[in-house]
């Protein structure tokens, strides 16, 4: 596309141009027509957007996506091509005047109350309360859900990774290639940053959202160099003096003198890898970070183990050759069956640890040689990346090596080189690595972060709670699915230690809970569950964000939302946040609201005889 | 946005304007610089894009995303704003000439071989083989992976749902609100259609991709009507005569005469629901499809059960009140603990079936009354949607009722009314419903379809297999991760029954396998696993799609790809496709390629003594 188009696109993209009124379920539009047709379109409706269960078997959720919701409202307008499409897809019996009506429809009469973006939130608390003409409020449903669901899920997942890793570890999002397509990848980058990640590998996300981007090289970079002859440029100028040196020569010298420290023979290290690292160091002398697990050292020991391993695989499969497993099926003579090879090493006689130990020596030897050569020219290397094997063991091995070399050569920063890790990491991997005292400084996390593997969707719903001042309740045989009727306000009550004690839903007509006064908090559906709370601080959770057709509350910047997440999480007791069996945080209703719910419930369920 | 902007946007969107060169991992660009700096940028490289394991514990995958890959190549160009961003984010030491070089960089010297979009594919078969100047081929990696991974995963998931449901069931994708944001939702709609779905609820996907859209109304539509007084318009004109009738009056009459058929008292049915259905029928007299599970019939029996149920809940929690569980923690007096209510009904004394049975009578009574009233005016209703409870039981109850009413009123089509179901359905739910002889005609599927819950990412990788005519192999301690080196071609060998027998990878220099000639097929890594195959048909799997800077093979339309999926699946034996313990389909290498792999492997692993 041309630069002008690109500029327009970029602008649109930041404003989520993909988010437009047709990004919705068809039933919203058929309902809109039926409301219009029955003259109910201006009935005054109140909808709550909320979820029923925290994700990831956890007990908290981060609310995100508000800014995108507001931007959607700001641009809400059916274009003539939208109208044309709707006409073509809806029954021909539709009254033409409805389409005229749609053309002028905007959310100018809608009011939206919302929790601040980046806040910790809990089940049943309305994240958004959307009020206004029934037709308009209904038409917003799907898009608002789409914008809040994945954003909040992703921010929550990222916040959990951050808690698992601790605050001193750098976390980078590497998930673009495993996301739900291009935009899934962009959302993942944005909301993982909000949730507490430090950056992303996704360059476009960096450009659009001004998020730090990071990354070094892949295995293919290493394997594209076969021998030292592939190194066409070998020289680098000294950082201070500008004098040009042969970096290969320097690295070669260092490799000879440190091989013993690593426990490898120089002859066993890969020269293609050395060439690749030299060339990379010449390109990025001040940002030298190298992937070190491409080749094993080709030691007698390791190759012997590998051979023995291959033999063992063949032995294990011998019964297939000699057994009675020979038969012909559809022309394939199966002697023996060829089947998918799955991770045989899991059953092999070498443990992951043993293999892991062997797999970084060539890379470490070459990396240290190049880093020392760079040091000769006045440059500090950044560090290494590990992408396979036993990360705890290997990071300790590497850290110990770096420290020993730092002492041997009197280069204090050498012991503090950065160790990055990036192999299919999830929250549990990090917790397990913590237990094993890993020495990793930075995690690059992809698949498990962006797909939210442990729970790939947050189940936000959008329920009508009031229409024309009449409360509406959804009764369900599943108690957790019963909606809390009426226009409600929510408060977070804090204790003396600054921690959040409980969230309280009240009817909008009730008096606000008072600091240092006893507040009766009740379980919304279980009569026997109630507690008195004496709050030290009372925080109203909702603010008006949209009224009279415009934003009426400053939106936080990405950075402010990101800070809000950490600040909000700090007010939550640790037992609510822990990974294993966290304590549920309580969400209560006032006594007034409790009675209101149950009176309404009984109206829908007249008492008969008990069976 | 204005209509002009909208038109441009729409055009761009269809061409995936979001897919541009910066939608990549930063390391591709740092590697590109290092290749350029070391004058390796024009080394001739060959990369394979493939996956190692079929998703969803299945034994097949549908390849999708090719069209988007080609469109990405067609538009590949770094805009000046891209260059500006890269300059700002990369180290200041980068040679300015590199950015000049990037400005003119296009994939004109890249050649892409690919499997036809919509084909059934298997592990290790290159879906794409990408050849050309190292720098360009490397820069394509992340974007190609992003475009193929989710598209193929989604198409595969949809195809599995289609197989589970059988060919006569209508399948609609309802997942927008649970997708990875807006574009995730659009991709889900597109690729579920390709995989075998009949349409989507996503209106924008309908507009952009010309996919059928479907949907009716939500519970909120029903609950927005409280009494019959909410019905402002009650009349409808006869379809043929044009004479205007009071639809409410007609429906009221029918409701009285069929209540006994449903086993409910008219006084127990919801009048708000009747008002809602009447108004919806007036809006869509020819497309009347109603959600029927909003209200329970308020019978003595059901309300008594509900009351007893509530009492039982309270009894179960009594120990919390009388027990020793009272303590104060941070100001919250816990007598008793308020905790998240989870699905209590699962432990209640009413089974899902019993409750399910009760929950559709009000809806069915009202629906039938309105459908019969519509029939009086010459209209045929479409049917009902069930969104909760025991779908097998309820669909049978409804089907039986429709048939009885059809006979009673002599309306033959009444027995064939459509029954839709849409409550959190996954592949297993459908298989289980099949076993229970459900009577559902149409499934609306959201969360489990779009998030691919069972496996939310396909692990496609992009590996260098050759550079400057030198083969590259990635050795791994995990045998399944070893890459197959060199430029390869793939064939599918078919048996006499038309079924695919085996996929065979060969070196590109070998002779093509011949029909009716014995072909030795070997497991790539296990010496002992081999089979002779005598093919009846030999299908080359790859075609050149991109060469000399342009598309050189006609791309299939969405509809053609959709047909290709079903056609390709038909050639696969049922035992490869079944849900439980499917037989792995074999992917083999020729004897020549086997020896090539192992010679190369041994070069990287000299034999030592066996330990």
CSV table of N, CA and C in Angstrom, one decimal, chain A residues 15-16 65-76 107 112-114 117 128 144 147 544-547 549-553 555:
chain,number,residue,atom,x,y,z
A,15,UNK,N,-7.2,3.5,16.0
A,15,UNK,CA,-8.6,3.7,16.5
A,15,UNK,C,-9.5,2.5,16.3
A,16,UNK,N,-8.9,1.4,16.0
A,16,UNK,CA,-9.7,0.1,15.8
A,16,UNK,C,-10.7,0.2,14.8
A,65,UNK,N,-9.9,-3.3,28.1
A,65,UNK,CA,-10.7,-3.1,26.8
A,65,UNK,C,-11.6,-1.9,26.8
A,66,UNK,N,-11.6,-1.2,28.0
A,66,UNK,CA,-12.5,0.0,28.0
A,66,UNK,C,-12.3,1.1,27.0
A,67,UNK,N,-11.0,1.4,26.8
A,67,UNK,CA,-10.7,2.4,25.8
A,67,UNK,C,-11.2,2.0,24.4
A,68,UNK,N,-11.1,0.8,24.1
A,68,UNK,CA,-11.5,0.3,22.8
A,68,UNK,C,-13.1,0.4,22.7
A,69,UNK,N,-13.7,0.1,23.8
A,69,UNK,CA,-15.2,0.3,23.8
A,69,UNK,C,-15.6,1.7,23.6
A,70,UNK,N,-14.9,2.6,24.2
A,70,UNK,CA,-15.3,4.1,24.0
A,70,UNK,C,-15.0,4.5,22.6
A,71,UNK,N,-13.9,4.1,22.1
A,71,UNK,CA,-13.6,4.4,20.7
A,71,UNK,C,-14.6,3.9,19.7
A,72,UNK,N,-15.1,2.7,20.0
A,72,UNK,CA,-16.2,2.1,19.2
A,72,UNK,C,-17.4,3.0,19.2
A,73,UNK,N,-17.8,3.5,20.4
A,73,UNK,CA,-18.9,4.3,20.6
A,73,UNK,C,-18.8,5.6,19.8
A,74,UNK,N,-17.5,6.2,19.9
A,74,UNK,CA,-17.3,7.5,19.3
A,74,UNK,C,-17.5,7.4,17.7
A,75,UNK,N,-17.2,6.2,17.2
A,75,UNK,CA,-17.3,6.1,15.7
A,75,UNK,C,-18.5,5.4,15.3
A,76,UNK,N,-19.4,5.0,16.2
A,76,UNK,CA,-20.6,4.2,15.8
A,76,UNK,C,-21.4,4.9,14.8
A,107,UNK,N,-25.0,6.4,19.5
A,107,UNK,CA,-25.2,6.1,20.9
A,107,UNK,C,-25.2,7.4,21.7
A,112,UNK,N,-22.8,5.2,29.9
A,112,UNK,CA,-22.0,4.0,30.3
A,112,UNK,C,-21.2,4.3,31.6
A,113,UNK,N,-21.5,3.5,32.6
A,113,UNK,CA,-20.7,3.5,33.8
A,113,UNK,C,-19.7,2.4,33.7
A,114,UNK,N,-18.5,2.6,34.1
A,114,UNK,CA,-17.5,1.5,34.0
A,114,UNK,C,-16.5,1.5,35.2
A,117,UNK,N,-10.2,1.0,33.8
A,117,UNK,CA,-9.4,0.0,33.1
A,117,UNK,C,-8.2,-0.3,33.8
A,128,UNK,N,-19.2,-3.0,33.0
A,128,UNK,CA,-19.9,-1.9,32.4
A,128,UNK,C,-21.4,-1.9,32.8
A,144,UNK,N,-19.2,-4.9,22.4
A,144,UNK,CA,-18.6,-4.6,23.7
A,144,UNK,C,-18.0,-5.9,24.4
A,147,UNK,N,-14.8,-6.8,22.8
A,147,UNK,CA,-13.7,-5.9,23.1
A,147,UNK,C,-13.2,-6.2,24.6
A,544,UNK,N,-18.9,7.4,35.5
A,544,UNK,CA,-19.5,7.6,34.2
A,544,UNK,C,-18.4,7.9,33.1
A,545,UNK,N,-18.4,7.1,32.1
A,545,UNK,CA,-17.4,7.3,31.0
A,545,UNK,C,-18.0,7.8,29.8
A,546,UNK,N,-19.3,7.6,29.6
A,546,UNK,CA,-19.9,8.0,28.3
A,546,UNK,C,-21.3,8.6,28.6
A,547,UNK,N,-21.5,9.8,28.1
A,547,UNK,CA,-22.8,10.4,28.3
A,547,UNK,C,-23.0,11.5,27.3
A,549,UNK,N,-23.4,11.4,24.2
A,549,UNK,CA,-22.7,11.2,23.0
A,549,UNK,C,-21.2,11.5,23.0
A,550,UNK,N,-20.7,11.6,24.3
A,550,UNK,CA,-19.2,11.7,24.3
A,550,UNK,C,-18.6,11.2,25.6
A,551,UNK,N,-17.3,11.0,25.5
A,551,UNK,CA,-16.4,10.6,26.6
A,551,UNK,C,-16.5,11.7,27.7
A,552,UNK,N,-16.7,11.3,29.0
A,552,UNK,CA,-16.8,12.3,30.0
A,552,UNK,C,-15.9,12.0,31.2
A,553,UNK,N,-14.9,11.3,30.9
A,553,UNK,CA,-13.9,10.9,31.9
A,553,UNK,C,-12.6,10.8,31.2
A,555,UNK,N,-9.5,9.1,29.7
A,555,UNK,CA,-9.1,7.8,29.6
A,555,UNK,C,-7.6,7.7,30.0
